[in-house]
C-alpha positions as protocol buffer text, in pm:
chain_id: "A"
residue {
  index: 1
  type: UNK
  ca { x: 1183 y: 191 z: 1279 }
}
residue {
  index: 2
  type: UNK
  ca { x: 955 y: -119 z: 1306 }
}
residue {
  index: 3
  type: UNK
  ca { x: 988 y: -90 z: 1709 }
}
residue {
  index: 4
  type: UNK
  ca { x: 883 y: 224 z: 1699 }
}
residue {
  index: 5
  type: UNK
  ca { x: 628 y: 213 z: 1419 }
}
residue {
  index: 6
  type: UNK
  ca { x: 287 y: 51 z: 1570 }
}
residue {
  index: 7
  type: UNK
  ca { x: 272 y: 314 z: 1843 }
}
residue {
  index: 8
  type: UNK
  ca { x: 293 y: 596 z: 1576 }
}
residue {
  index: 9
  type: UNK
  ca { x: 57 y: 469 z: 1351 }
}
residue {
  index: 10
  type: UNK
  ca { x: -147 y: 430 z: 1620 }
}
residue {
  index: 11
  type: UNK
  ca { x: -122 y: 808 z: 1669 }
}
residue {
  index: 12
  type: UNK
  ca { x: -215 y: 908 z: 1321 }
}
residue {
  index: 13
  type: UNK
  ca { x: -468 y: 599 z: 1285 }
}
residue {
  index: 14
  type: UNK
  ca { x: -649 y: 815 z: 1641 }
}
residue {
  index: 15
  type: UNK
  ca { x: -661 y: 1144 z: 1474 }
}
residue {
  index: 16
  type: UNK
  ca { x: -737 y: 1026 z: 1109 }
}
residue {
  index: 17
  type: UNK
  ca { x: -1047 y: 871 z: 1276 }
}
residue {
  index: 18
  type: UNK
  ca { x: -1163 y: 1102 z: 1493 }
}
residue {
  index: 19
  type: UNK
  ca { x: -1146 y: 1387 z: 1221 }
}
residue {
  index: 20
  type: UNK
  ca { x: -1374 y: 1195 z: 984 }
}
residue {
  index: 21
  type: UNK
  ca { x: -1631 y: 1354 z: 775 }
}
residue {
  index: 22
  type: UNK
  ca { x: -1599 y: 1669 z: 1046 }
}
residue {
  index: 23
  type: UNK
  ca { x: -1761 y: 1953 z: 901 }
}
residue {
  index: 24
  type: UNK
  ca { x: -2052 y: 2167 z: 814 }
}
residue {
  index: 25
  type: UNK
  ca { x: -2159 y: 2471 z: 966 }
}
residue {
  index: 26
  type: UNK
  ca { x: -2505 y: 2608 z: 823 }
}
residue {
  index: 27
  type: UNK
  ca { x: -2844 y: 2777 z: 861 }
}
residue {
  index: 28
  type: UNK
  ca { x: -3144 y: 2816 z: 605 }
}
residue {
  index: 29
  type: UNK
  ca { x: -3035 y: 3031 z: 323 }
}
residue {
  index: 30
  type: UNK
  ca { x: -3005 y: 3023 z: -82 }
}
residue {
  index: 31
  type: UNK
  ca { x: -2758 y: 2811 z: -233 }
}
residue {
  index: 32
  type: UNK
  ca { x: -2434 y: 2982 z: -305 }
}
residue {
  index: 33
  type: UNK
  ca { x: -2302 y: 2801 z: -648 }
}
residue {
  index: 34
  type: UNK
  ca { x: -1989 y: 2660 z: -685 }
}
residue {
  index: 35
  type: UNK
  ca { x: -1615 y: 2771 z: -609 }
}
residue {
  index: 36
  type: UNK
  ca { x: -1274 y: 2623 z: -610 }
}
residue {
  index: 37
  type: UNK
  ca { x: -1166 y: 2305 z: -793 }
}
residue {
  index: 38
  type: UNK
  ca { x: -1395 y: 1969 z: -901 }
}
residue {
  index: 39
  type: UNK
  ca { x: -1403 y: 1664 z: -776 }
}
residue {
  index: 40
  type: UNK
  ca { x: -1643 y: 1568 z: -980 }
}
residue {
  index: 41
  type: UNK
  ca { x: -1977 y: 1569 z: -1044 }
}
residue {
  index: 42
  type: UNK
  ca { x: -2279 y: 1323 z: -1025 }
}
residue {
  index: 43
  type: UNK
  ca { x: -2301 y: 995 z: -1218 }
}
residue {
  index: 44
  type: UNK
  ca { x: -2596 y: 774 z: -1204 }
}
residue {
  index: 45
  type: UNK
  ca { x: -2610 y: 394 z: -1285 }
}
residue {
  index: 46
  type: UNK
  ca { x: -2919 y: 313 z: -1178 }
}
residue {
  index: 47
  type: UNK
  ca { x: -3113 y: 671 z: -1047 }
}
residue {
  index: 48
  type: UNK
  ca { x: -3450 y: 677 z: -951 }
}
residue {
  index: 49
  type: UNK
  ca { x: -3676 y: 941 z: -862 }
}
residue {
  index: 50
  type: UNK
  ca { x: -3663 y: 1311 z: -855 }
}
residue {
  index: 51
  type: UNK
  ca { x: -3280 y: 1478 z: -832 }
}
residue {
  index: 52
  type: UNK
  ca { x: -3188 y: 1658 z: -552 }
}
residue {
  index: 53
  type: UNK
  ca { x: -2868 y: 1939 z: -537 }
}
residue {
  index: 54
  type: UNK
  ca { x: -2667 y: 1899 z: -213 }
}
residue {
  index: 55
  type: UNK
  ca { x: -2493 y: 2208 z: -81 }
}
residue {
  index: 56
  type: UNK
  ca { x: -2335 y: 2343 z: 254 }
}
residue {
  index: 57
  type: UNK
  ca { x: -2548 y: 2647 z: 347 }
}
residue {
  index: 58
  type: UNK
  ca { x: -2326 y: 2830 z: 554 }
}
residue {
  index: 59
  type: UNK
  ca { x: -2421 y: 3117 z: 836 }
}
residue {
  index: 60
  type: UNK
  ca { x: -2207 y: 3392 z: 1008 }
}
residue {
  index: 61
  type: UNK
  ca { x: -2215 y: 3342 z: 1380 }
}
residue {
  index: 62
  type: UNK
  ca { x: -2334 y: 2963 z: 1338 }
}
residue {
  index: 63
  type: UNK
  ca { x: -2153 y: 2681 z: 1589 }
}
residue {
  index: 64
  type: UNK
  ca { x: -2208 y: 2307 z: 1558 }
}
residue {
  index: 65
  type: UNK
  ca { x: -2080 y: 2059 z: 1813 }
}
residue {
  index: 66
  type: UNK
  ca { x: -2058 y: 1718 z: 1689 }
}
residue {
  index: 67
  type: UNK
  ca { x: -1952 y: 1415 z: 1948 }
}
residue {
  index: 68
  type: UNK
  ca { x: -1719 y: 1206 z: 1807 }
}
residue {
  index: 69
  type: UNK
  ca { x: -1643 y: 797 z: 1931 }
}
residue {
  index: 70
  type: UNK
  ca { x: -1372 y: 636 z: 1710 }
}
residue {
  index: 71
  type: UNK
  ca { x: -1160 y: 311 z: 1810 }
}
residue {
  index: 72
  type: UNK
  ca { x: -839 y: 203 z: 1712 }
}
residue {
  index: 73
  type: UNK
  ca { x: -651 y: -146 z: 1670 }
}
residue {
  index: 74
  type: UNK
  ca { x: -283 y: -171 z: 1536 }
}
residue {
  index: 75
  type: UNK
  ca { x: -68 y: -421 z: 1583 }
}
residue {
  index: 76
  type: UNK
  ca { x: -271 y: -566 z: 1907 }
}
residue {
  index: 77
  type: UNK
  ca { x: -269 y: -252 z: 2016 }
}
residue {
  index: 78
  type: UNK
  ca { x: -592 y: -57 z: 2104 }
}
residue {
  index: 79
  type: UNK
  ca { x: -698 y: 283 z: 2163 }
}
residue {
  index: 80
  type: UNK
  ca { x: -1055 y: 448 z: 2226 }
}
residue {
  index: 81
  type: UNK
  ca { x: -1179 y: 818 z: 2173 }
}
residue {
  index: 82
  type: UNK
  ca { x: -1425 y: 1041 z: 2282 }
}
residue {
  index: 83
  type: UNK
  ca { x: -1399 y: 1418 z: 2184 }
}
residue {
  index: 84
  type: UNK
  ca { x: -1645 y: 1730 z: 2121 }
}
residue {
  index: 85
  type: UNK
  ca { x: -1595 y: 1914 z: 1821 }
}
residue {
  index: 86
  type: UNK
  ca { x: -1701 y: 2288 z: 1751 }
}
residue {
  index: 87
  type: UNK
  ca { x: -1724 y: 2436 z: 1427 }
}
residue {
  index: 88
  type: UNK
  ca { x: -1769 y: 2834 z: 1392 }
}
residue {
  index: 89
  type: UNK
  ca { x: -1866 y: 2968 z: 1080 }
}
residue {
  index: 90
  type: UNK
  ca { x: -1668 y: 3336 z: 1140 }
}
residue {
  index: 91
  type: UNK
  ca { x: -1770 y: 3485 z: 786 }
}
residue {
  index: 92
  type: UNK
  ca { x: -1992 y: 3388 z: 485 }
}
residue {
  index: 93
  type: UNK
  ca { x: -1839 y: 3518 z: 81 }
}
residue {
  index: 94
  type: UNK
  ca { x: -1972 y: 3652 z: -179 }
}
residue {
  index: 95
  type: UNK
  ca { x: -1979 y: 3338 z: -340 }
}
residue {
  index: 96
  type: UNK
  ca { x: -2117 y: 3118 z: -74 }
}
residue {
  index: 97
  type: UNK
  ca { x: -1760 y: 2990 z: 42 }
}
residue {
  index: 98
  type: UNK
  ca { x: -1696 y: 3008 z: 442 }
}
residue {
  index: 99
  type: UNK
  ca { x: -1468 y: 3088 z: 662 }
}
residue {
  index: 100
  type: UNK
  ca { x: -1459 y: 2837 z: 962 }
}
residue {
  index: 101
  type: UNK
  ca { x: -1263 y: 2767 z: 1282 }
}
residue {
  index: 102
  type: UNK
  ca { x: -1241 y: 2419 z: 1410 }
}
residue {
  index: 103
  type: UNK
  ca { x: -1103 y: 2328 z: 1798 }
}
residue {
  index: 104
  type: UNK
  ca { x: -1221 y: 2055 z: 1981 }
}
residue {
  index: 105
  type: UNK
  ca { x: -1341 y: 2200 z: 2327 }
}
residue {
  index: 106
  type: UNK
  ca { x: -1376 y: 1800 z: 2506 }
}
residue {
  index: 107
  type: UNK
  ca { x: -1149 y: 1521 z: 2459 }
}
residue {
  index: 108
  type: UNK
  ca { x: -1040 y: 1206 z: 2617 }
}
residue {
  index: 109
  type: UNK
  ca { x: -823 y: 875 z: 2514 }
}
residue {
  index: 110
  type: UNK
  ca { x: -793 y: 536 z: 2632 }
}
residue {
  index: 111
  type: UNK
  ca { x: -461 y: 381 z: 2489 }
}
residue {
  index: 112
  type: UNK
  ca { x: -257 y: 92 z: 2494 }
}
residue {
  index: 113
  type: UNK
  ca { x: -70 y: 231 z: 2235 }
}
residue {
  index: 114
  type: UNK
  ca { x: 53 y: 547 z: 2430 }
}
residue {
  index: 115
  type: UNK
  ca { x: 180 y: 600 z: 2818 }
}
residue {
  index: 116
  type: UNK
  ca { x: -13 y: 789 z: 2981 }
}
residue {
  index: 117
  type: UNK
  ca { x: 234 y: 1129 z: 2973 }
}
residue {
  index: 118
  type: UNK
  ca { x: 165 y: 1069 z: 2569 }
}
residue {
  index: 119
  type: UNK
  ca { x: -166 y: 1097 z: 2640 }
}
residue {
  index: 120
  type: UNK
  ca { x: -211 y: 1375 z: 2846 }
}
residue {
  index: 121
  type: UNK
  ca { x: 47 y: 1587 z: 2619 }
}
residue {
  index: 122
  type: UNK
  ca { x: -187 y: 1460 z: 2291 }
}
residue {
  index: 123
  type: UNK
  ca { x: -510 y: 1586 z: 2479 }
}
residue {
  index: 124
  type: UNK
  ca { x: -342 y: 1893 z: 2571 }
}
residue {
  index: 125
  type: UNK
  ca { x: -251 y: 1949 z: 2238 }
}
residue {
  index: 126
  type: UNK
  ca { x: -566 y: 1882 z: 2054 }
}
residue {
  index: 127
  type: UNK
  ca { x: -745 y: 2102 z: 2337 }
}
residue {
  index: 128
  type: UNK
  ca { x: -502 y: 2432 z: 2217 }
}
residue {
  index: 129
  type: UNK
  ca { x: -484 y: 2365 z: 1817 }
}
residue {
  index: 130
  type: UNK
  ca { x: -737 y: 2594 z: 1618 }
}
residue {
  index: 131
  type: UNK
  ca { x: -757 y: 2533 z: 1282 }
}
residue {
  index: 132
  type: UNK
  ca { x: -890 y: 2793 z: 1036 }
}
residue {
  index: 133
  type: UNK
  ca { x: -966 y: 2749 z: 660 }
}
residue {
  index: 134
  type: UNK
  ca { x: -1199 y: 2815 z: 390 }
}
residue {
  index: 135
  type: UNK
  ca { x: -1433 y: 2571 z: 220 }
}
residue {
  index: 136
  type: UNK
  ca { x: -1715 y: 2626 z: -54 }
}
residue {
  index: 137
  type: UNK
  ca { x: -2103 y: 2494 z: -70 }
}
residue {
  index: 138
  type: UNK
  ca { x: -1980 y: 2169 z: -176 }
}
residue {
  index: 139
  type: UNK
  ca { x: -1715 y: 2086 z: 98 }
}
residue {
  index: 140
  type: UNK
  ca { x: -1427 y: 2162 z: -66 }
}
residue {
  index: 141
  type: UNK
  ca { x: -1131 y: 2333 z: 98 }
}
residue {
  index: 142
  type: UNK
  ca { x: -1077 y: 2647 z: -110 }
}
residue {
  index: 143
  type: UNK
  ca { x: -753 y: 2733 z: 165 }
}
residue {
  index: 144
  type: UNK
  ca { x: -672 y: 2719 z: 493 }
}
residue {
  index: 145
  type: UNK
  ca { x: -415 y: 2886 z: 757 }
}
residue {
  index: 146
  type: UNK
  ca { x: -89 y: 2729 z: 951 }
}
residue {
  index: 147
  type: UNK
  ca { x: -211 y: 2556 z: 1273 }
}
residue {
  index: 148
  type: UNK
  ca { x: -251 y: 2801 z: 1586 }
}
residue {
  index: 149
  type: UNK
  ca { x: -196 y: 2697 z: 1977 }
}
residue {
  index: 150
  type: UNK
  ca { x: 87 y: 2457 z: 1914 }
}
residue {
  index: 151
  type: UNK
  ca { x: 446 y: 2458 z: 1980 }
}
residue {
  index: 152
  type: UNK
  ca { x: 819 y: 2283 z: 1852 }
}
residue {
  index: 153
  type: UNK
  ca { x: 744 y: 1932 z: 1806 }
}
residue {
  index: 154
  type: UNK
  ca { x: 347 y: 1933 z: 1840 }
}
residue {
  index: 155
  type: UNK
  ca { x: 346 y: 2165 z: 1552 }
}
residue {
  index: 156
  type: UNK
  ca { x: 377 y: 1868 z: 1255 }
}
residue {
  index: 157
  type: UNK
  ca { x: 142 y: 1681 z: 1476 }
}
residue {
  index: 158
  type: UNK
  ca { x: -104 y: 1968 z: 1448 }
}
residue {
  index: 159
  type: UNK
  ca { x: -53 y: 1977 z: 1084 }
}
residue {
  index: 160
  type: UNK
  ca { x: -89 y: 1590 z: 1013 }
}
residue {
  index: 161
  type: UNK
  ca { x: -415 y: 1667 z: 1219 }
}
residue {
  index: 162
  type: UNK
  ca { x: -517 y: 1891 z: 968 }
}
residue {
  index: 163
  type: UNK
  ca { x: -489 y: 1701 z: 671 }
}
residue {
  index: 164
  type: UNK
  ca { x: -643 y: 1431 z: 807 }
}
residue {
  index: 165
  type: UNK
  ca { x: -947 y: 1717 z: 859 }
}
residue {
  index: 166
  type: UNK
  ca { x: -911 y: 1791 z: 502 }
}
residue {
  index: 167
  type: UNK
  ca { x: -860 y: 1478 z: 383 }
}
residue {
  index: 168
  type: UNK
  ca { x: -1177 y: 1351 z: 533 }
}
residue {
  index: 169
  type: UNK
  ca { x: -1442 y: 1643 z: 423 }
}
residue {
  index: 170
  type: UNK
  ca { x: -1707 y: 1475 z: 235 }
}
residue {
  index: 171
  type: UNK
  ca { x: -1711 y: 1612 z: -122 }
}
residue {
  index: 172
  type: UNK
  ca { x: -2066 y: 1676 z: -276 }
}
residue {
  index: 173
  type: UNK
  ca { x: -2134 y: 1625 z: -611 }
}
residue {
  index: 174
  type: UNK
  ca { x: -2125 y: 1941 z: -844 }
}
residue {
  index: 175
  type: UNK
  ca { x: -2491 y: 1829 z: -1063 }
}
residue {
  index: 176
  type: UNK
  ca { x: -2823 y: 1701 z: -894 }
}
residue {
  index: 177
  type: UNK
  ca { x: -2816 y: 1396 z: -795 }
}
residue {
  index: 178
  type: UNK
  ca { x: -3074 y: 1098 z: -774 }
}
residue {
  index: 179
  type: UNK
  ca { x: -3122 y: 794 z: -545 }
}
residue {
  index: 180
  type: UNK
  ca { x: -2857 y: 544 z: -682 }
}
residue {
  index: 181
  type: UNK
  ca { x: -2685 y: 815 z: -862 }
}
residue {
  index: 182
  type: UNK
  ca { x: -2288 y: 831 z: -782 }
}
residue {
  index: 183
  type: UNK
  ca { x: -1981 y: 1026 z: -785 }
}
residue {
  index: 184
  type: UNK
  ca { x: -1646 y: 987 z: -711 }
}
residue {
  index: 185
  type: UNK
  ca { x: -1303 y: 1231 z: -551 }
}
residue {
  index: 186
  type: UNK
  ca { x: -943 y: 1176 z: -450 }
}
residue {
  index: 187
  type: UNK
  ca { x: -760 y: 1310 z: -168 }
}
residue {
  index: 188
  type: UNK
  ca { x: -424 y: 1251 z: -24 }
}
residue {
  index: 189
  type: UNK
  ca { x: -328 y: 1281 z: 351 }
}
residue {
  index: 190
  type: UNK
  ca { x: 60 y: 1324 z: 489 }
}
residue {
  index: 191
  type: UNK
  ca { x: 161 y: 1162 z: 783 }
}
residue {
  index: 192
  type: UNK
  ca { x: 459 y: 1053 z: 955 }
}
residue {
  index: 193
  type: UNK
  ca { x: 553 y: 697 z: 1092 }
}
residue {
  index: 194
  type: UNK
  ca { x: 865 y: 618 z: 1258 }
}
residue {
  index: 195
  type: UNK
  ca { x: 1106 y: 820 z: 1027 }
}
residue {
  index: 196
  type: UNK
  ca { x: 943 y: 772 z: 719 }
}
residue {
  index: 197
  type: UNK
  ca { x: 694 y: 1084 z: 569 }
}
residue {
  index: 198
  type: UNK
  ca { x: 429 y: 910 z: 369 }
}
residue {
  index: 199
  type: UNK
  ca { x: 134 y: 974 z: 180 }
}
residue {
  index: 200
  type: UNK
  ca { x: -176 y: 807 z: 193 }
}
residue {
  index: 201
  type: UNK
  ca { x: -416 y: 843 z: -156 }
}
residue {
  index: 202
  type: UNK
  ca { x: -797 y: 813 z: -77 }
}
residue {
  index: 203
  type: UNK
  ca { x: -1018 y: 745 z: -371 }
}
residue {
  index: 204
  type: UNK
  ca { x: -1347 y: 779 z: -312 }
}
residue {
  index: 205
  type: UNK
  ca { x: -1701 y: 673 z: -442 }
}
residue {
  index: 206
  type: UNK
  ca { x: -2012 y: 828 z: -279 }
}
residue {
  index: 207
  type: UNK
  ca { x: -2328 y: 667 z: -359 }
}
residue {
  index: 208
  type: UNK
  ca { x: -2678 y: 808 z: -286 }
}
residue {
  index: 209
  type: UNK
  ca { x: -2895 y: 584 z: -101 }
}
residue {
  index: 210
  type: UNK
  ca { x: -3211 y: 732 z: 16 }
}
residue {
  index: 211
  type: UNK
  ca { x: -3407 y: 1095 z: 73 }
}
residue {
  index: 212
  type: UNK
  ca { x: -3565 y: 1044 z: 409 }
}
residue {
  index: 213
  type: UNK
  ca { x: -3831 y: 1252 z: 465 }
}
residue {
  index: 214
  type: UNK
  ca { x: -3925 y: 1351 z: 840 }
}
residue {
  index: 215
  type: UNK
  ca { x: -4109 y: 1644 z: 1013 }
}
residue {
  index: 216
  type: UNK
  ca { x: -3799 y: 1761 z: 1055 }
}
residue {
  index: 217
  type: UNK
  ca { x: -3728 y: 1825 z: 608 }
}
residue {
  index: 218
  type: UNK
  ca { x: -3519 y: 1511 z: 404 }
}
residue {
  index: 219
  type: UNK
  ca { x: -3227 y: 1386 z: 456 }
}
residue {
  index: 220
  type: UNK
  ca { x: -3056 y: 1220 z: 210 }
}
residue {
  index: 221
  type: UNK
  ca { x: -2855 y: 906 z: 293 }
}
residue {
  index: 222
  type: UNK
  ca { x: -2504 y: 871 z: 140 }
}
residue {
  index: 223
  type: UNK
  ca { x: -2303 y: 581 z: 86 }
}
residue {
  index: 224
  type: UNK
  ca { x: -1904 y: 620 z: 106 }
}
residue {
  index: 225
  type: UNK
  ca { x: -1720 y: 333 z: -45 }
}
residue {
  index: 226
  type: UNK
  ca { x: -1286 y: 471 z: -23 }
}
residue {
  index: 227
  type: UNK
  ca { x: -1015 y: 268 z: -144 }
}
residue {
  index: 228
  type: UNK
  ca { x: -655 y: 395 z: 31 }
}
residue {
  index: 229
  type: UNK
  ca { x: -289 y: 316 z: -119 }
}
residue {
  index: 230
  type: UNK
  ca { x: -36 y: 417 z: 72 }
}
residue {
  index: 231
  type: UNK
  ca { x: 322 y: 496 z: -45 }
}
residue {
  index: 232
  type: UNK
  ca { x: 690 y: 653 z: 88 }
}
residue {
  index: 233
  type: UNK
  ca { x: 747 y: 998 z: 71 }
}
residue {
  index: 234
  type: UNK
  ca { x: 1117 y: 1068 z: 267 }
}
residue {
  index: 235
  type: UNK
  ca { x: 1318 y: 922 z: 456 }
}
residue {
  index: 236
  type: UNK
  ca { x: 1408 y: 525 z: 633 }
}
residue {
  index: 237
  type: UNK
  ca { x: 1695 y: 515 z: 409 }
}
residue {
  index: 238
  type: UNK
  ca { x: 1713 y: 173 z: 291 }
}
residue {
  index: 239
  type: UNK
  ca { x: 1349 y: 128 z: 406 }
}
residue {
  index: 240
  type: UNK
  ca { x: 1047 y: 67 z: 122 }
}
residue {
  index: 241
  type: UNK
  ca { x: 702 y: 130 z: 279 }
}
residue {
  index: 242
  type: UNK
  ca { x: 356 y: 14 z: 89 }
}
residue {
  index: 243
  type: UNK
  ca { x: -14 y: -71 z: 188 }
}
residue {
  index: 244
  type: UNK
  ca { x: -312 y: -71 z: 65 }
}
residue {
  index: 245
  type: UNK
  ca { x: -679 y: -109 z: 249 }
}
residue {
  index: 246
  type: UNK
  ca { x: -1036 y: -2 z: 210 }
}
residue {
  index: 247
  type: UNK
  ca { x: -1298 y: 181 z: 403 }
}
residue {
  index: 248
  type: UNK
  ca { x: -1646 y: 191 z: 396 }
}
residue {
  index: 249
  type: UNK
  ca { x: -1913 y: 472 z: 572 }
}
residue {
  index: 250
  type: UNK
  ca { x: -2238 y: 639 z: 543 }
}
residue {
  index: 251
  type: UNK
  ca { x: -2313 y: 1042 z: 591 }
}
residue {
  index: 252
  type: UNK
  ca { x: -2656 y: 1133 z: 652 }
}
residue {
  index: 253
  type: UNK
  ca { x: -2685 y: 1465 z: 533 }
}
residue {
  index: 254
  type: UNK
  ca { x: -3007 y: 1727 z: 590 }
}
residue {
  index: 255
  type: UNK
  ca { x: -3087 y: 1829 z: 274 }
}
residue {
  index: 256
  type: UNK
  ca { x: -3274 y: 2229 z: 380 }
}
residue {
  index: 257
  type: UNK
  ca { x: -3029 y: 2311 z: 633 }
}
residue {
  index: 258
  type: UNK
  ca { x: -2705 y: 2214 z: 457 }
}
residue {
  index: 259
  type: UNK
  ca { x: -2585 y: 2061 z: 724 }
}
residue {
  index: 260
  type: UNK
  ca { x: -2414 y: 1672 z: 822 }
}
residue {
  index: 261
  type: UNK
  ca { x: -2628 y: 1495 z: 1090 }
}
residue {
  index: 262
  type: UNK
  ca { x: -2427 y: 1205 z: 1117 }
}
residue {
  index: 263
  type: UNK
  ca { x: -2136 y: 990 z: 986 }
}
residue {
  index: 264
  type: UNK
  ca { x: -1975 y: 638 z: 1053 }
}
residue {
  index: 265
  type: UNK
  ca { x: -1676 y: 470 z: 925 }
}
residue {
  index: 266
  type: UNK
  ca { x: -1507 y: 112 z: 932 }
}
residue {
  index: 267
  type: UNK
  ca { x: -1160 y: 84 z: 773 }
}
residue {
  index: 268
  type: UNK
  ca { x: -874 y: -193 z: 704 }
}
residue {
  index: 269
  type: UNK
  ca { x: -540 y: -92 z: 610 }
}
residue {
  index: 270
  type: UNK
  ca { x: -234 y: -318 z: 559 }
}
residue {
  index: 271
  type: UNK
  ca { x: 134 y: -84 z: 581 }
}
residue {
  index: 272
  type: UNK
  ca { x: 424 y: -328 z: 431 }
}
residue {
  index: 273
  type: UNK
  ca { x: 789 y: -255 z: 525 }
}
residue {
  index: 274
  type: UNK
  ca { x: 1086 y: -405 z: 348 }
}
residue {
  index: 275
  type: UNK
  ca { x: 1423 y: -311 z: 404 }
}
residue {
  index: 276
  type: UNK
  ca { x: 1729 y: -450 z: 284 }
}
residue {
  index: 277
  type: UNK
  ca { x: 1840 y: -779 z: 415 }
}
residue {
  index: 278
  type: UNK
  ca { x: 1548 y: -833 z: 663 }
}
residue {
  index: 279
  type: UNK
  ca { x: 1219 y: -986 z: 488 }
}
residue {
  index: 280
  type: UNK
  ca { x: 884 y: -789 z: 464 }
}
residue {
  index: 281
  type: UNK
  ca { x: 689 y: -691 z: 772 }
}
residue {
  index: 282
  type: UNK
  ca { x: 324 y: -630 z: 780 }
}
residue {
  index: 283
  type: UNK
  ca { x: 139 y: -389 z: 1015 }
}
residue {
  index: 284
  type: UNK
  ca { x: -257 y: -452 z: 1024 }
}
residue {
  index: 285
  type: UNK
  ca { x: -479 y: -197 z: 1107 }
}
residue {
  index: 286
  type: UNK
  ca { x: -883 y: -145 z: 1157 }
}
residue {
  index: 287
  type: UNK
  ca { x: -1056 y: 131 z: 1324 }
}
residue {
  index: 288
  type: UNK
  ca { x: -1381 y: 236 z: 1297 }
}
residue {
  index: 289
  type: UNK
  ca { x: -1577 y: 631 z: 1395 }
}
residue {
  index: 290
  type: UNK
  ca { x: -1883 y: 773 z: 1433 }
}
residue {
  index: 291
  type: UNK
  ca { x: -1954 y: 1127 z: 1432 }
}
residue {
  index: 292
  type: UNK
  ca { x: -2316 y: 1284 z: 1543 }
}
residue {
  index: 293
  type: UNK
  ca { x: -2466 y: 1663 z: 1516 }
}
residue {
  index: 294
  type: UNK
  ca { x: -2526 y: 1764 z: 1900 }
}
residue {
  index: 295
  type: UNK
  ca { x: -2746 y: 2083 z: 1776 }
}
């Protein structure tokens, strides 16, 4: 398992990075409420200024491209991504929710964690997946539908992709919110490594840093602070897997158009393995994304 582990985690470190904070689709329109379940809403240590209500505003017909640059390093090995995301907004509810459909229309990979076959067949992949779902105002994913485009083994890739889409949607607080004001949300992500299924726990603090205003309308400026515990789910009998790390980001957000202008990420994350009669082994990972609107 520990041969075969730092390539893997490479894997789902590429995809968990390139995913992040993914999402919006929008055009001008009144805010639609709120739908689905909390993650809670806005707490203020030290606000200033005049409150503000963040929302999706979400438009039938409406595509975003976002370019995405993420790099990986596990175990001395690296990897490097560039990919084009596009996000269709296919229908608007009654209540403001939307139907979307994600699929990455550009992507390419520099690895040292993956031949070059690997490669090709994870490009391929990513270029056929479509994933569909349904998320509210706030960000939230209200549901979503099985993973199109993929076949026999790519399927669970496709999936882990997915959650790692989910698990990276920035959640917006349910109140106004004020410059210093803060609110916090936990997620969980599934992923495979080696044999082991595990699940990673995200808890996350979002801070509000700033309302820039520009010809353009404000955009308020979001701090992400994310603290991630990792723990076994099934499977590597005999095997106990732990780690723990933290991650840090900013969103920058357009406040009239409901829609995410730009994100970056920097994360650490330590995976222990102990298994019985061997001593525990330590895989060290960083990786860091950025993610900008391209319309």
């Amino acid at each position: 398992m520990f041969r075969e582990a730092p390539r893997s985690f490479a894997l789902v470190a590429a995809v968990f990075l390139a995913e992040s904070f993914a999402h919006a689709q929008s055009a001008p329109r009144a805010d639609a409420g709120v739908a689905a379940r909390d993650s809670g809403a806005a707490s203020a240590q030290t606000p200033s200024g005049p409150s503000v209500t963040l929302r999706f505003r979400y438009a039938q017909g409406a595509r975003l491209r976002y370019a995405v640059r993420s790099s990986q390093t596990a175990q001395g090995l690296s990897s490097n991504i560039n990919q084009t995301l596009e996000l269709e907004t296919q229908r608007v509810q009654p209540d403001g929710a939307a139907d979307q459909r994600a699929r990455t229309v550009a992507f390419t990979m520099e690895s040292g964690a993956l031949p070059q076959q690997q490669r090709q067949l994870l490009q391929q992949a990513m270029l056929g997946a479509v994933f569909q779902f349904r998320v509210d105002p706030r960000g939230r994913v209200v549901s979503r539908q099985p993973v199109q485009g993929l076949q026999g083994s790519l399927v669970e890739l496709g999936d882990q992709v997915w959650q790692t889409v989910e698990g990276s949607l920035p959640a917006l607080p349910q109140a106004p919110v004020a410059v210093g004001g803060s609110w916090t949300d936990t997620k969980q992500v599934r992923f495979a490594l080696g044999a082991a299924r595990l699940v990673m726990r995200m808890d996350l603090t979002y801070t509000l840093r700033e309302l820039r205003r520009s010809p353009q309308g404000q955009t308020a400026v979001i701090g992400v602070a994310m603290n991630l515990t990792v723990a076994q789910g099934v499977g590597a009998p005999n095997v106990t897997v732990s780690g723990s790390g933290r991650a840090t980001g900013e969103v920058q957000f357009h406040v009239e158009r409901g829609v995410l202008q730009r994100a970056n990420s920097s994360l650490n994350l330590d995976v222990n393995f102990t298994s019985r009669g061997t001593r525990q082994q330590t895989m060290r990972m960083s990786a860091t994304s950025d993610l900008s609107l391209q319309n």
